[in-house]
mmCIF file of C-alpha atoms in Angstrom:
data_model
loop_
_atom_site.group_PDB
_atom_site.id
_atom_site.type_symbol
_atom_site.label_atom_id
_atom_site.label_comp_id
_atom_site.label_asym_id
_atom_site.label_seq_id
_atom_site.Cartn_x
_atom_site.Cartn_y
_atom_site.Cartn_z
ATOM 1 C CA MET A 1194 81.979 131.766 145.955
ATOM 2 C CA GLN A 1195 85.128 129.692 145.771
ATOM 3 C CA VAL A 1196 86.353 126.113 145.601
ATOM 4 C CA SER A 1197 87.163 125.007 149.152
ATOM 5 C CA GLN A 1198 87.826 121.283 148.696
ATOM 6 C CA LEU A 1199 88.567 118.832 145.874
ATOM 7 C CA TRP A 1200 88.107 115.071 146.189
ATOM 8 C CA ARG A 1201 88.995 112.163 143.931
ATOM 9 C CA TYR A 1202 87.687 108.605 144.332
ATOM 10 C CA PRO A 1203 89.991 106.375 142.267
ATOM 11 C CA VAL A 1204 88.013 103.211 143.136
ATOM 12 C CA LYS A 1205 84.217 103.175 142.981
ATOM 13 C CA SER A 1206 82.629 102.812 146.452
ATOM 14 C CA PHE A 1207 85.965 103.430 148.243
ATOM 15 C CA GLY A 1208 86.856 106.481 150.269
ATOM 16 C CA GLY A 1209 88.874 108.995 148.307
ATOM 17 C CA GLU A 1210 91.741 111.437 148.532
ATOM 18 C CA GLN A 1211 91.701 115.184 149.056
ATOM 19 C CA LEU A 1212 93.566 117.231 146.424
ATOM 20 C CA GLN A 1213 94.839 120.787 146.159
ATOM 21 C CA SER A 1214 94.385 120.868 142.390
ATOM 22 C CA ALA A 1215 92.943 118.556 139.774
ATOM 23 C CA THR A 1216 92.955 118.157 136.022
ATOM 24 C CA ILE A 1217 89.392 118.127 134.712
ATOM 25 C CA GLU A 1218 89.143 116.061 131.544
ATOM 26 C CA PRO A 1219 86.145 115.820 129.174
ATOM 27 C CA ASP A 1220 84.851 112.799 131.090
ATOM 28 C CA GLY A 1221 85.628 114.043 134.607
ATOM 29 C CA LEU A 1222 88.430 114.514 137.100
ATOM 30 C CA ARG A 1223 91.605 112.691 136.063
ATOM 31 C CA GLY A 1224 91.819 109.326 137.820
ATOM 32 C CA ASP A 1225 88.363 109.546 139.399
ATOM 33 C CA HIS A 1226 86.163 106.416 139.335
ATOM 34 C CA LEU A 1227 88.663 104.737 137.035
ATOM 35 C CA TRP A 1228 89.001 101.540 139.068
ATOM 36 C CA ALA A 1229 86.264 99.157 140.104
ATOM 37 C CA VAL A 1230 85.942 96.104 142.292
ATOM 38 C CA ILE A 1231 84.320 93.311 140.272
ATOM 39 C CA ASP A 1232 82.315 90.370 141.598
ATOM 40 C CA ALA A 1233 84.287 87.408 140.265
ATOM 41 C CA GLU A 1234 81.175 85.231 140.034
ATOM 42 C CA THR A 1235 78.794 87.604 138.244
ATOM 43 C CA GLY A 1236 81.110 90.135 136.617
ATOM 44 C CA ALA A 1237 79.067 92.964 138.170
ATOM 45 C CA VAL A 1238 80.702 96.144 139.439
ATOM 46 C CA ALA A 1239 80.540 96.227 143.235
ATOM 47 C CA THR A 1240 78.641 99.218 144.580
ATOM 48 C CA ALA A 1241 77.997 99.867 148.252
ATOM 49 C CA LYS A 1242 74.429 101.018 147.629
ATOM 50 C CA LYS A 1243 73.219 97.646 146.267
ATOM 51 C CA VAL A 1244 74.706 94.749 148.235
ATOM 52 C CA ARG A 1245 75.217 94.749 151.991
ATOM 53 C CA ALA A 1246 78.616 93.053 151.711
ATOM 54 C CA TRP A 1247 79.846 95.845 149.454
ATOM 55 C CA SER A 1248 79.245 98.464 152.155
ATOM 56 C CA ARG A 1249 82.543 97.364 153.731
ATOM 57 C CA LEU A 1250 84.287 98.825 150.686
ATOM 58 C CA LEU A 1251 83.394 102.312 151.932
ATOM 59 C CA GLU A 1252 85.731 101.675 154.863
ATOM 60 C CA CYS A 1253 88.699 101.441 152.452
ATOM 61 C CA ARG A 1254 90.580 104.446 151.067
ATOM 62 C CA ALA A 1255 92.199 104.788 147.675
ATOM 63 C CA ARG A 1256 94.676 107.286 146.299
ATOM 64 C CA LEU A 1257 96.904 107.657 143.268
ATOM 65 C CA LEU A 1258 100.626 108.030 143.863
ATOM 66 C CA ASP A 1259 101.082 109.560 140.400
ATOM 67 C CA ASP A 1260 98.721 111.139 137.845
ATOM 68 C CA THR A 1261 100.706 110.310 134.714
ATOM 69 C CA ASP A 1262 98.831 107.066 134.061
ATOM 70 C CA PRO A 1263 96.029 106.533 136.611
ATOM 71 C CA SER A 1264 95.258 103.137 135.058
ATOM 72 C CA ASP A 1265 98.693 101.816 136.103
ATOM 73 C CA PRO A 1266 98.000 99.443 139.020
ATOM 74 C CA ALA A 1267 101.378 100.282 140.547
ATOM 75 C CA VAL A 1268 100.218 103.841 141.356
ATOM 76 C CA LEU A 1269 96.966 102.767 143.029
ATOM 77 C CA GLU A 1270 97.361 102.627 146.799
ATOM 78 C CA ILE A 1271 94.597 101.132 148.953
ATOM 79 C CA THR A 1272 94.341 101.494 152.717
ATOM 80 C CA LEU A 1273 92.217 98.827 154.393
ATOM 81 C CA PRO A 1274 90.014 99.506 157.436
ATOM 82 C CA ASP A 1275 92.664 98.075 159.775
ATOM 83 C CA GLY A 1276 95.319 100.469 158.414
ATOM 84 C CA ARG A 1277 97.181 98.014 156.195
ATOM 85 C CA CYS A 1278 98.223 99.405 152.801
ATOM 86 C CA THR A 1279 98.400 97.525 149.538
ATOM 87 C CA ARG A 1280 98.842 98.384 145.855
ATOM 88 C CA GLY A 1281 96.818 97.658 142.767
ATOM 89 C CA ASP A 1282 99.645 95.526 141.364
ATOM 90 C CA ASP A 1283 100.041 93.419 144.513
ATOM 91 C CA PRO A 1284 98.655 89.918 143.755
ATOM 92 C CA ARG A 1285 97.410 89.707 147.352
ATOM 93 C CA THR A 1286 95.060 92.688 146.975
ATOM 94 C CA PRO A 1287 92.000 90.836 145.587
ATOM 95 C CA GLY A 1288 92.280 88.323 148.416
ATOM 96 C CA LEU A 1289 92.423 91.081 151.033
ATOM 97 C CA LEU A 1290 89.275 92.649 149.606
ATOM 98 C CA ALA A 1291 87.561 89.256 149.422
ATOM 99 C CA GLU A 1292 88.431 88.691 153.073
ATOM 100 C CA LEU A 1293 86.808 92.011 153.924
ATOM 101 C CA THR A 1294 83.571 91.433 152.010
ATOM 102 C CA GLY A 1295 83.195 87.655 151.991
ATOM 103 C CA ARG A 1296 82.970 87.645 148.180
ATOM 104 C CA ALA A 1297 85.465 86.599 145.497
ATOM 105 C CA LEU A 1298 86.642 89.786 143.771
ATOM 106 C CA THR A 1299 88.897 91.238 141.138
ATOM 107 C CA LEU A 1300 90.165 94.815 140.824
ATOM 108 C CA GLU A 1301 90.133 96.339 137.355
ATOM 109 C CA ALA A 1302 90.744 99.624 135.575
ATOM 110 C CA ARG A 1303 87.655 100.197 133.442
ATOM 111 C CA PRO A 1304 85.896 102.938 131.524
ATOM 112 C CA ARG A 1305 84.604 105.376 134.107
ATOM 113 C CA THR A 1306 81.889 103.881 136.278
ATOM 114 C CA TYR A 1307 79.740 106.876 137.190
ATOM 115 C CA ASP A 1308 76.128 106.470 138.220
ATOM 116 C CA ASP A 1309 74.829 109.663 136.589
ATOM 117 C CA ALA A 1310 77.474 112.262 135.676
ATOM 118 C CA PRO A 1311 81.249 112.802 135.761
ATOM 119 C CA LEU A 1312 81.367 115.458 138.503
ATOM 120 C CA HIS A 1313 79.510 116.073 141.744
ATOM 121 C CA LEU A 1314 79.338 119.605 143.211
ATOM 122 C CA LEU A 1315 78.188 120.408 146.746
ATOM 123 C CA THR A 1316 77.976 123.740 148.569
ATOM 124 C CA THR A 1317 78.704 124.383 152.207
ATOM 125 C CA ALA A 1318 75.406 126.298 152.345
ATOM 126 C CA ALA A 1319 73.438 123.176 151.414
ATOM 127 C CA VAL A 1320 75.149 121.044 154.049
ATOM 128 C CA ASP A 1321 74.610 123.762 156.665
ATOM 129 C CA ALA A 1322 70.908 123.800 155.745
ATOM 130 C CA LEU A 1323 70.596 120.168 156.848
ATOM 131 C CA GLY A 1324 71.538 121.091 160.420
ATOM 132 C CA THR A 1325 72.886 117.611 161.169
ATOM 133 C CA GLY A 1326 75.048 118.617 164.125
ATOM 134 C CA ASP A 1327 78.027 116.807 162.584
ATOM 135 C CA PRO A 1328 81.396 118.622 162.357
ATOM 136 C CA ALA A 1329 81.598 120.519 159.061
ATOM 137 C CA ASP A 1330 84.180 118.229 157.425
ATOM 138 C CA VAL A 1331 82.268 115.095 158.422
ATOM 139 C CA ALA A 1332 78.987 116.536 157.165
ATOM 140 C CA LEU A 1333 80.554 117.367 153.779
ATOM 141 C CA ARG A 1334 82.361 114.069 153.316
ATOM 142 C CA ARG A 1335 79.224 112.040 153.985
ATOM 143 C CA PHE A 1336 77.936 113.083 150.537
ATOM 144 C CA ARG A 1337 81.151 112.211 148.635
ATOM 145 C CA PRO A 1338 81.478 115.344 146.443
ATOM 146 C CA ASN A 1339 84.256 116.001 143.939
ATOM 147 C CA VAL A 1340 84.035 119.774 144.312
ATOM 148 C CA VAL A 1341 83.047 121.541 147.537
ATOM 149 C CA VAL A 1342 82.036 125.171 147.035
ATOM 150 C CA SER A 1343 82.038 127.736 149.838
ATOM 151 C CA ALA A 1344 78.829 129.520 148.933
ATOM 152 C CA ASP A 1345 77.284 132.810 149.865
ATOM 153 C CA GLY A 1346 73.676 132.741 151.018
ATOM 154 C CA THR A 1347 71.712 130.027 152.736
ATOM 155 C CA GLY A 1348 69.894 126.889 151.726
ATOM 156 C CA PHE A 1349 70.323 124.586 148.768
ATOM 157 C CA VAL A 1350 71.765 127.219 146.460
ATOM 158 C CA GLU A 1351 73.118 124.791 143.866
ATOM 159 C CA ASP A 1352 69.557 123.691 143.085
ATOM 160 C CA GLY A 1353 69.355 126.869 140.977
ATOM 161 C CA TRP A 1354 72.423 126.051 138.895
ATOM 162 C CA LEU A 1355 70.823 123.477 136.588
ATOM 163 C CA GLY A 1356 71.475 124.264 132.927
ATOM 164 C CA ARG A 1357 73.683 127.233 133.772
ATOM 165 C CA ARG A 1358 77.451 127.550 133.289
ATOM 166 C CA VAL A 1359 79.700 127.190 136.335
ATOM 167 C CA GLU A 1360 83.221 128.566 135.837
ATOM 168 C CA ALA A 1361 86.265 128.171 138.095
ATOM 169 C CA GLY A 1362 89.970 128.168 137.269
ATOM 170 C CA SER A 1363 90.208 127.280 133.572
ATOM 171 C CA VAL A 1364 87.229 124.926 133.815
ATOM 172 C CA ALA A 1365 83.565 125.324 132.850
ATOM 173 C CA LEU A 1366 80.891 122.906 134.014
ATOM 174 C CA VAL A 1367 77.175 122.572 133.307
ATOM 175 C CA PRO A 1368 75.061 121.130 136.145
ATOM 176 C CA THR A 1369 72.567 118.677 134.661
ATOM 177 C CA GLN A 1370 70.547 117.416 137.627
ATOM 178 C CA ARG A 1371 70.231 117.527 141.393
ATOM 179 C CA THR A 1372 71.899 114.657 143.219
ATOM 180 C CA GLY A 1373 69.257 112.230 144.422
ATOM 181 C CA ARG A 1374 70.238 110.463 147.621
ATOM 182 C CA CYS A 1375 69.983 106.865 148.755
ATOM 183 C CA VAL A 1376 71.060 104.593 151.602
ATOM 184 C CA MET A 1377 74.734 105.465 150.966
ATOM 185 C CA VAL A 1378 74.381 108.630 153.072
ATOM 186 C CA THR A 1379 73.515 106.539 156.138
ATOM 187 C CA LEU A 1380 76.586 104.274 155.980
ATOM 188 C CA PRO A 1381 79.912 104.704 157.836
ATOM 189 C CA HIS A 1382 83.148 105.399 155.975
ATOM 190 C CA GLN A 1383 86.492 106.401 157.465
ATOM 191 C CA GLU A 1384 85.837 109.198 159.978
ATOM 192 C CA VAL A 1385 82.191 109.505 158.927
ATOM 193 C CA PRO A 1386 79.946 107.611 161.380
ATOM 194 C CA ALA A 1387 76.766 105.785 160.453
ATOM 195 C CA ARG A 1388 73.659 107.976 160.627
ATOM 196 C CA ARG A 1389 70.496 105.948 160.115
ATOM 197 C CA ASP A 1390 68.450 109.136 160.141
ATOM 198 C CA MET A 1391 70.395 110.944 157.405
ATOM 199 C CA LEU A 1392 68.271 109.965 154.418
ATOM 200 C CA ARG A 1393 65.172 110.995 156.353
ATOM 201 C CA THR A 1394 66.837 114.321 157.216
ATOM 202 C CA VAL A 1395 67.603 115.080 153.572
ATOM 203 C CA THR A 1396 64.056 114.090 152.630
ATOM 204 C CA GLU A 1397 62.593 116.472 155.219
ATOM 205 C CA ARG A 1398 64.827 119.395 154.229
ATOM 206 C CA ASN A 1399 65.013 119.118 150.433
ATOM 207 C CA ARG A 1400 62.587 116.747 148.746
ATOM 208 C CA VAL A 1401 62.543 118.021 145.165
ATOM 209 C CA PRO A 1402 62.668 116.571 141.627
ATOM 210 C CA ASN A 1403 66.234 115.775 140.626
ATOM 211 C CA ARG A 1404 65.191 116.498 137.014
ATOM 212 C CA PRO A 1405 62.320 118.696 135.812
ATOM 213 C CA GLU A 1406 60.150 115.721 134.823
ATOM 214 C CA ALA A 1407 60.966 113.559 137.863
ATOM 215 C CA THR A 1408 58.973 112.970 141.029
ATOM 216 C CA PRO A 1409 60.293 114.611 144.220
ATOM 217 C CA ALA A 1410 63.157 112.820 145.956
ATOM 218 C CA PRO A 1411 65.727 113.603 148.682
ATOM 219 C CA CYS A 1412 68.417 115.719 146.988
ATOM 220 C CA ILE A 1413 71.560 117.582 147.984
ATOM 221 C CA GLY A 1414 74.274 118.727 145.572
ATOM 222 C CA VAL A 1415 74.275 118.672 141.768
ATOM 223 C CA TYR A 1416 75.811 116.487 139.073
ATOM 224 C CA ALA A 1417 77.601 118.276 136.251
ATOM 225 C CA ASP A 1418 79.045 117.644 132.801
ATOM 226 C CA VAL A 1419 82.314 119.180 131.604
ATOM 227 C CA ALA A 1420 81.929 122.025 129.104
ATOM 228 C CA THR A 1421 85.588 123.153 129.131
ATOM 229 C CA GLU A 1422 88.417 120.997 130.414
ATOM 230 C CA GLY A 1423 91.318 122.475 132.361
ATOM 231 C CA VAL A 1424 92.753 122.758 135.861
ATOM 232 C CA LEU A 1425 90.746 123.399 139.001
ATOM 233 C CA ALA A 1426 92.359 124.329 142.324
ATOM 234 C CA VAL A 1427 91.355 124.984 145.896
ATOM 235 C CA ASP A 1428 90.684 128.739 146.439
ATOM 236 C CA ASP A 1429 89.702 129.289 142.793
ATOM 237 C CA SER A 1430 86.816 131.746 142.537
ATOM 238 C CA LEU A 1431 83.622 130.194 141.177
ATOM 239 C CA THR A 1432 81.049 132.033 139.062
ATOM 240 C CA VAL A 1433 77.608 130.851 137.960
ATOM 241 C CA ARG A 1434 76.417 132.428 134.703
#
């Protein structure tokens, strides 16, 4: 097995950027999920899975122009659905996002805003097992992984990685739970079209507990904690111990 793609999502609920290599820190991939859109009225972090208006955020892309200080707003570049680009330090940016969603917003660098774990791993074998008919890149991107693994075998192979040690490059990870899926997988973002049937498809193909004590749920991919920080790169061999 080997690492075939790396993705970073600098802003929660935005589309991300594809990388050739990434620094894996104790709390995740450097610069990933560091920024958040905040509802100016409630102070809540905007997430596309909870409020319909926030689903428009998935149509935006974010990337970092420099890794030295990912919390520097000047290095955060946002591309809006219509192709316009703006920066995190541009005073017009909150207004552009408010125009998109119909809500008053701010954009802030915060402690990492993960739902469950700092890294998300997904194998090509698992996506193939869904048989969605989507092009391979579209099918993978729908599930917003950090690390895509080209895997030998068939089926949801990463389901067997829980509690084991996954090593690639100078990094070691420990998968902690399967990735339970929600309405997010049905929504459009960038080149990924809406698929209203996708959550049902995952449910039909892989309805399993995401943790040993949990009830079965639609799952694909695994969440992982960082055991050893380091550098991970595309084409690195990956070993599960």
